[in-house]
Tab-separated table of C-alpha atoms and ligand atoms in Angstrom:
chain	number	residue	atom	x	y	z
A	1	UNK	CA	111.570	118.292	96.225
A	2	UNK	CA	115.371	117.296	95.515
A	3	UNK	CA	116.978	119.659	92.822
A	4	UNK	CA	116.912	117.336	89.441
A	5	UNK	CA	120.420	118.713	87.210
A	6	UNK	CA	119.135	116.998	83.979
A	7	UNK	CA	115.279	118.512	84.322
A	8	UNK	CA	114.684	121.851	84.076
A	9	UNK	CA	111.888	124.035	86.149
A	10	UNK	CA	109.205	124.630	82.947
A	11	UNK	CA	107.503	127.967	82.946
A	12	UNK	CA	103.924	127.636	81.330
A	13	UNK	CA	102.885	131.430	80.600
A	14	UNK	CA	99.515	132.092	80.502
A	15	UNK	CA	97.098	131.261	83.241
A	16	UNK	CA	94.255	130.704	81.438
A	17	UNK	CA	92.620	127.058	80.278
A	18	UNK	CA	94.805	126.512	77.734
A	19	UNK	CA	97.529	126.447	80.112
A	20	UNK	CA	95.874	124.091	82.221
A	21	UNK	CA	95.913	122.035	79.412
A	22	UNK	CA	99.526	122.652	78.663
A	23	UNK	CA	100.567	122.452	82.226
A	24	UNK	CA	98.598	119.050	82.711
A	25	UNK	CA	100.567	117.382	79.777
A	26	UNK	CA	104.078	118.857	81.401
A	27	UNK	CA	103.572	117.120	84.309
A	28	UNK	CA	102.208	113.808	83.300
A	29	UNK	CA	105.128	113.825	80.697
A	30	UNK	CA	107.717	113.781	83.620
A	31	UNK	CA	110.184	116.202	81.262
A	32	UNK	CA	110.794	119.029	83.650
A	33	UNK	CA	111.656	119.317	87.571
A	34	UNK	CA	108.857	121.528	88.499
A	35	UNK	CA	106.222	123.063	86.645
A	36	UNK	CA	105.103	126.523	87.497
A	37	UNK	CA	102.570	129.355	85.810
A	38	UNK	CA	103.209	132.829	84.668
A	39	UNK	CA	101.029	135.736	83.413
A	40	UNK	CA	100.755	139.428	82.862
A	41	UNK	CA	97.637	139.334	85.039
A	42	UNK	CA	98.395	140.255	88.848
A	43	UNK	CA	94.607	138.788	89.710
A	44	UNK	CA	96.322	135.370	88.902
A	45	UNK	CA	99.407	136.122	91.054
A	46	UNK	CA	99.384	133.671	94.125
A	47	UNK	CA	96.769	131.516	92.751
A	48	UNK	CA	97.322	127.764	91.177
A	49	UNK	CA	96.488	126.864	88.073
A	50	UNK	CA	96.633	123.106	88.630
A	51	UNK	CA	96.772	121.593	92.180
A	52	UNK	CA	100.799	122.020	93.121
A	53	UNK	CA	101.164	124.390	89.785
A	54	UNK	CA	101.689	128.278	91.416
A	55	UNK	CA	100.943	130.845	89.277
A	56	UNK	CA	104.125	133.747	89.372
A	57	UNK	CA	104.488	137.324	88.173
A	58	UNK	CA	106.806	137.246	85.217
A	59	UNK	CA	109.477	138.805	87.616
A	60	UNK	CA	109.288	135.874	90.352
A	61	UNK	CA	109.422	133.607	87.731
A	62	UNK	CA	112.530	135.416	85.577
A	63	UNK	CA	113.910	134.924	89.337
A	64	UNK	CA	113.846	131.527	89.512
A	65	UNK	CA	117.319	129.455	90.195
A	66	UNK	CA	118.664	126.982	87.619
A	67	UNK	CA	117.926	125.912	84.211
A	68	UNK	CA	114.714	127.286	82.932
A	69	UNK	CA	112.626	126.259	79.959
A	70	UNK	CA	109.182	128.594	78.950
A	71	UNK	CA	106.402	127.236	77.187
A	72	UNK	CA	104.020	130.099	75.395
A	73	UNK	CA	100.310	128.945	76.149
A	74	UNK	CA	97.763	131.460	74.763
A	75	UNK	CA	95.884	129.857	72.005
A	76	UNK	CA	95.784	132.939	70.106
A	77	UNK	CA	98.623	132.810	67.176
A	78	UNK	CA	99.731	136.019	66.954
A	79	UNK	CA	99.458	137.066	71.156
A	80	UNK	CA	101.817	133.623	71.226
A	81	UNK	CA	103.988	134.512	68.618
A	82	UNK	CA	104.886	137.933	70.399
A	83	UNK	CA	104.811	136.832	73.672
A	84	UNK	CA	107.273	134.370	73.023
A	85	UNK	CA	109.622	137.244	71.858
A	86	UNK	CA	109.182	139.077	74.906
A	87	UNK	CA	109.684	136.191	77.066
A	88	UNK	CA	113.160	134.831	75.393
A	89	UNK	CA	115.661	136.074	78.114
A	90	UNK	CA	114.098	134.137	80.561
A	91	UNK	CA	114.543	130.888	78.973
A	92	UNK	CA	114.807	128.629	75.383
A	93	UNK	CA	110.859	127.136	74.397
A	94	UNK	CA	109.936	124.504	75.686
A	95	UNK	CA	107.748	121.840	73.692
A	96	UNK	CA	105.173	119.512	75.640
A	97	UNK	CA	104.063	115.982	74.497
A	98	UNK	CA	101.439	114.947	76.235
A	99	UNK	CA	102.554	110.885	77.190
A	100	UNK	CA	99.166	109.597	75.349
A	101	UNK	CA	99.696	111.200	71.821
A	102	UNK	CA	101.401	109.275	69.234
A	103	UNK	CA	104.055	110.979	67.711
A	104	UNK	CA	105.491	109.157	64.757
A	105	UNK	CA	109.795	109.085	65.392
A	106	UNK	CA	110.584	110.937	62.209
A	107	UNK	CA	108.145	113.424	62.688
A	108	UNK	CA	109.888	116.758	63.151
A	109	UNK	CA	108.652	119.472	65.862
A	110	UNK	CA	110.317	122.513	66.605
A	111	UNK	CA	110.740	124.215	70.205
A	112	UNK	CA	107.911	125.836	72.079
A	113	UNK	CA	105.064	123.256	70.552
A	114	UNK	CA	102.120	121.680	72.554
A	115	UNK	CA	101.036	118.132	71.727
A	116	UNK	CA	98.060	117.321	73.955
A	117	UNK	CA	96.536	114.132	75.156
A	118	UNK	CA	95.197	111.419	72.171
A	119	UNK	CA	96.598	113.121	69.033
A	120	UNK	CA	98.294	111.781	66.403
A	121	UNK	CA	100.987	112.937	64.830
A	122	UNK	CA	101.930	111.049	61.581
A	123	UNK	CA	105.223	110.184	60.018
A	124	UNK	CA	107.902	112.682	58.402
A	125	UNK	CA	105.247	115.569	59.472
A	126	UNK	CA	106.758	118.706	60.685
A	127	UNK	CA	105.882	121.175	63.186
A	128	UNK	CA	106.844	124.727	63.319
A	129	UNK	CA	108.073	126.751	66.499
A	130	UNK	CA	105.122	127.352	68.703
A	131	UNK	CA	102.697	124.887	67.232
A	132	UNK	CA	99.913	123.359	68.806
A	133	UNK	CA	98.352	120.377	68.030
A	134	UNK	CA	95.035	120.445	70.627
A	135	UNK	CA	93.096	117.585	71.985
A	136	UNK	CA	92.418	114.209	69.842
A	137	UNK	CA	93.483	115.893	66.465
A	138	UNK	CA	95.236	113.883	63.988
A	139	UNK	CA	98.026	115.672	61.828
A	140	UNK	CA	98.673	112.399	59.352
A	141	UNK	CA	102.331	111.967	57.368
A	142	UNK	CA	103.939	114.503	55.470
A	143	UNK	CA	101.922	117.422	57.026
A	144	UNK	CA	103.407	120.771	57.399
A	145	UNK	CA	102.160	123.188	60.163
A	146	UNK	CA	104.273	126.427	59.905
A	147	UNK	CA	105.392	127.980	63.011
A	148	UNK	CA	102.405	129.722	65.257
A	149	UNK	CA	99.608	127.785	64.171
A	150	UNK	CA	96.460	126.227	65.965
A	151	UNK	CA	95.503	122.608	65.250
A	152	UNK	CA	92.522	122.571	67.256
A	153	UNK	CA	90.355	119.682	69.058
A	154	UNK	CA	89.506	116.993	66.947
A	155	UNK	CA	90.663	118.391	63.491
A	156	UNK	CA	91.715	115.828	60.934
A	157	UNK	CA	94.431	116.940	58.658
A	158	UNK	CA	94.778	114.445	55.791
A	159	UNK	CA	98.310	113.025	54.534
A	160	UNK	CA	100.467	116.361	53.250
A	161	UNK	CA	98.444	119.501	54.256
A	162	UNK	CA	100.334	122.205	54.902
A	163	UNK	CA	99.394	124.891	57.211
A	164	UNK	CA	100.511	128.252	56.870
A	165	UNK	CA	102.228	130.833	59.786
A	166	UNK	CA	99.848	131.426	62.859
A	167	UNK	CA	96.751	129.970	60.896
A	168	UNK	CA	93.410	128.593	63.160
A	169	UNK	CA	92.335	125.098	61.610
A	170	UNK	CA	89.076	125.445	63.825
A	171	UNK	CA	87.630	122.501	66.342
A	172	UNK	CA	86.669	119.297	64.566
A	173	UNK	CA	87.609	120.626	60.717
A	174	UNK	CA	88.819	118.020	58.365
A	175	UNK	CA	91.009	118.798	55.500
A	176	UNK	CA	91.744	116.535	52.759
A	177	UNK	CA	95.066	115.702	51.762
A	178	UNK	CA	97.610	117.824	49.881
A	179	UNK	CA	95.707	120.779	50.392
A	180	UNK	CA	96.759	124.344	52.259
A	181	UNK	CA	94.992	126.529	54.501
A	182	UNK	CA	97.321	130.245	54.273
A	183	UNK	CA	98.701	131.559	56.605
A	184	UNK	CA	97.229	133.813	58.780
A	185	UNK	CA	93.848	132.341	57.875
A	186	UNK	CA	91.135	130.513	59.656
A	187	UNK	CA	88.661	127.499	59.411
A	188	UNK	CA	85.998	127.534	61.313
A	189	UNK	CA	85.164	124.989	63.379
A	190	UNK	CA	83.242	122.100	61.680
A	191	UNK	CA	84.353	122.975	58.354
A	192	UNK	CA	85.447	120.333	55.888
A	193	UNK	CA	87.853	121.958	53.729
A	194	UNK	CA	88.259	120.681	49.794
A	195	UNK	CA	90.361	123.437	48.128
A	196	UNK	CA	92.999	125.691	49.061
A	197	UNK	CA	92.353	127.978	51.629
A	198	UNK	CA	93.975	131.724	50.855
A	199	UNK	CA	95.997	133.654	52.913
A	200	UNK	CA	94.242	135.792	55.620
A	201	UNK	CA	90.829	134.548	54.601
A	202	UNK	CA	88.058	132.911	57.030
A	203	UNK	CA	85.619	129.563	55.428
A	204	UNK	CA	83.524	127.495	56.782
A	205	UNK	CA	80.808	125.131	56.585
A	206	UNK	CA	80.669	121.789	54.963
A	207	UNK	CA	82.448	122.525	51.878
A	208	UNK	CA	84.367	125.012	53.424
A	209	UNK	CA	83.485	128.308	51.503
A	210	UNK	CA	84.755	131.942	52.083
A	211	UNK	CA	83.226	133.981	55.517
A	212	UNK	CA	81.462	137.532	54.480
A	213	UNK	CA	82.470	139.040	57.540
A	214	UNK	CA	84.377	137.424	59.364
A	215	UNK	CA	87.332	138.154	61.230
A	216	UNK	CA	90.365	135.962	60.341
B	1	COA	C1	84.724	130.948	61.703
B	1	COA	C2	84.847	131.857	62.893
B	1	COA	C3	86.319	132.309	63.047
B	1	COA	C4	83.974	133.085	62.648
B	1	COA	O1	84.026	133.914	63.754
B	1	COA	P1	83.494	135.427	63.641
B	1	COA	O2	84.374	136.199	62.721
B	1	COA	O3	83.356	135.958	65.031
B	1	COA	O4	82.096	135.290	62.914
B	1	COA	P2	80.621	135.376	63.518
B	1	COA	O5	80.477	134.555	64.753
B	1	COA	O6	80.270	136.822	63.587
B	1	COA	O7	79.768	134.686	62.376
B	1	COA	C5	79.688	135.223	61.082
B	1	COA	C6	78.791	134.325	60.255
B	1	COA	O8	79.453	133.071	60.050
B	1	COA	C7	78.678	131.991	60.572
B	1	COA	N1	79.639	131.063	61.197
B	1	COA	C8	80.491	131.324	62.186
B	1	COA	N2	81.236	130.258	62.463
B	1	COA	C9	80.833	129.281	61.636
B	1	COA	C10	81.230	127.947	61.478
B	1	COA	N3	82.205	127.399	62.213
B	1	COA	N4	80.600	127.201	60.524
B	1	COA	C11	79.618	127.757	59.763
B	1	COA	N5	79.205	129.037	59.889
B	1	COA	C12	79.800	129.789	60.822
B	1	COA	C13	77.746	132.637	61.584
B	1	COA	O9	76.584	131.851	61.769
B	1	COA	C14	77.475	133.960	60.931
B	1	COA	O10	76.532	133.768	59.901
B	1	COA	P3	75.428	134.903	59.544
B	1	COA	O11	76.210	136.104	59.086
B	1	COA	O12	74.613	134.258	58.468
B	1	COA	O13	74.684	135.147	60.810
B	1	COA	C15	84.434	131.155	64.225
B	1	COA	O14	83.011	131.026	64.335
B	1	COA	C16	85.045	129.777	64.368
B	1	COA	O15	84.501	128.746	63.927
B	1	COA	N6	86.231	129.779	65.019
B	1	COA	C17	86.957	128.570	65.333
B	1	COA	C18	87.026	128.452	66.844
B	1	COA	C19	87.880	127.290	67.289
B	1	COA	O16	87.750	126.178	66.846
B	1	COA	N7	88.795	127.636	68.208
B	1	COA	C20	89.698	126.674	68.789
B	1	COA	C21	89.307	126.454	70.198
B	1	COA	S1	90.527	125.531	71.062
């Protein structure tokens, strides 16, 4: 492999199956030189996480030679949020598009996101730092996802929702336009939201009504 000075080597932290998934869309996107795996876990040390993708201690990979780019991927909000602060001297974030999703041009997404295979990402929405927008979900114009949250598979976000810091919009939720899920909060998956969603509270069900019990 020829040393690429426009590319840099990406380092996908976390060794787990969301970083499959965030590693897979880094190299079909053809953004970085090499693509490589980090984790805190020495039981991953020396494996692969994709065929070709080694997984390194986050010393080898600190160690690596020219321009470096991390990408957070642990699906949990707040473990990404801090990791990412931990990890900042070895490199800026990185964001991944995966090449199938449709991101509108005057969207606006901040460093460190993940934007996986068939989503859609609609015009003038804007993505914090460390956003993900998982598999087939559809964040339509004017959204706002703060930084740290967790679009996840197959949500539908109607036209204007924000979406506050590190928040879970749970797999295959809908949530009609103009309306806010807090931050820190989580939907549980299936829900269909129709009302604001408070800070640091967990709904769901079909309408989405407050959790007794549940762990946000
Ligand atoms: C909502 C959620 C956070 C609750 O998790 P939890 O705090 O561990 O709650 P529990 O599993 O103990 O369930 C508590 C109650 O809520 C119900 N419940 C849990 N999730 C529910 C959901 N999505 N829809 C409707 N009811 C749900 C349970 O049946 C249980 O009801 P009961 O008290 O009558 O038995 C979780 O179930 C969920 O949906 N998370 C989203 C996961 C997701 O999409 N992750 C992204 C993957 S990429």
């Amino acid at each position: 492999m020829s040393a690429s000075p426009e590319k840099p080597v990406l380092i996908v932290f976390g060794a787990g199956g969301h970083g499959r998934v965030a590693a897979d869309a880094a190299l079909v996107s053809g953004a970085f030189w090499r693509v490589v795996a980090s984790d805190r876990n020495p039981a991953t040390w020396g494996s692969e996480l994709l065929p070709g993708v080694p997984v390194l201690s986050p010393e080898a990979a600190a160690a690596l030679p020219g321009p470096r780019v991390v990408h957070v991927a642990i699906g949990n909000n707040p473990m990404r949020r801090g990791e990412a602060a931990r990890l900042a001297s070895i490199g800026p974030l990185a964001t991944i598009v995966h090449p199938s999703a449709s991101v509108a041009a005057s969207a606006r997404i901040q460093p460190g996101c993940l934007i996986t295979a068939q989503c859609v990402v609609g015009p003038m929405a804007e993505l914090g730092i460390g956003a993900i927008v998982n598999h087939a979900a559809v964040v339509d114009h004017d959204c706002r996802l703060a930084a740290w949250t967790h679009v996840a598979p197959g949500v539908k976000l109607g036209g204007a929702v924000q979406v506050g810091e590190a928040a879970l919009v749970g797999a295959g939720s809908t949530v009609l336009r103009n309306l806010r899920v807090g931050a820190d909060a989580t939907l549980g998956a299936g829900a269909v939201l129709l009302q604001d969603l408070p800070d640091g509270e967990a709904w769901a069900g079909v309408p989405a009504r407050p959790l007794q019990g549940a762990s946000a």
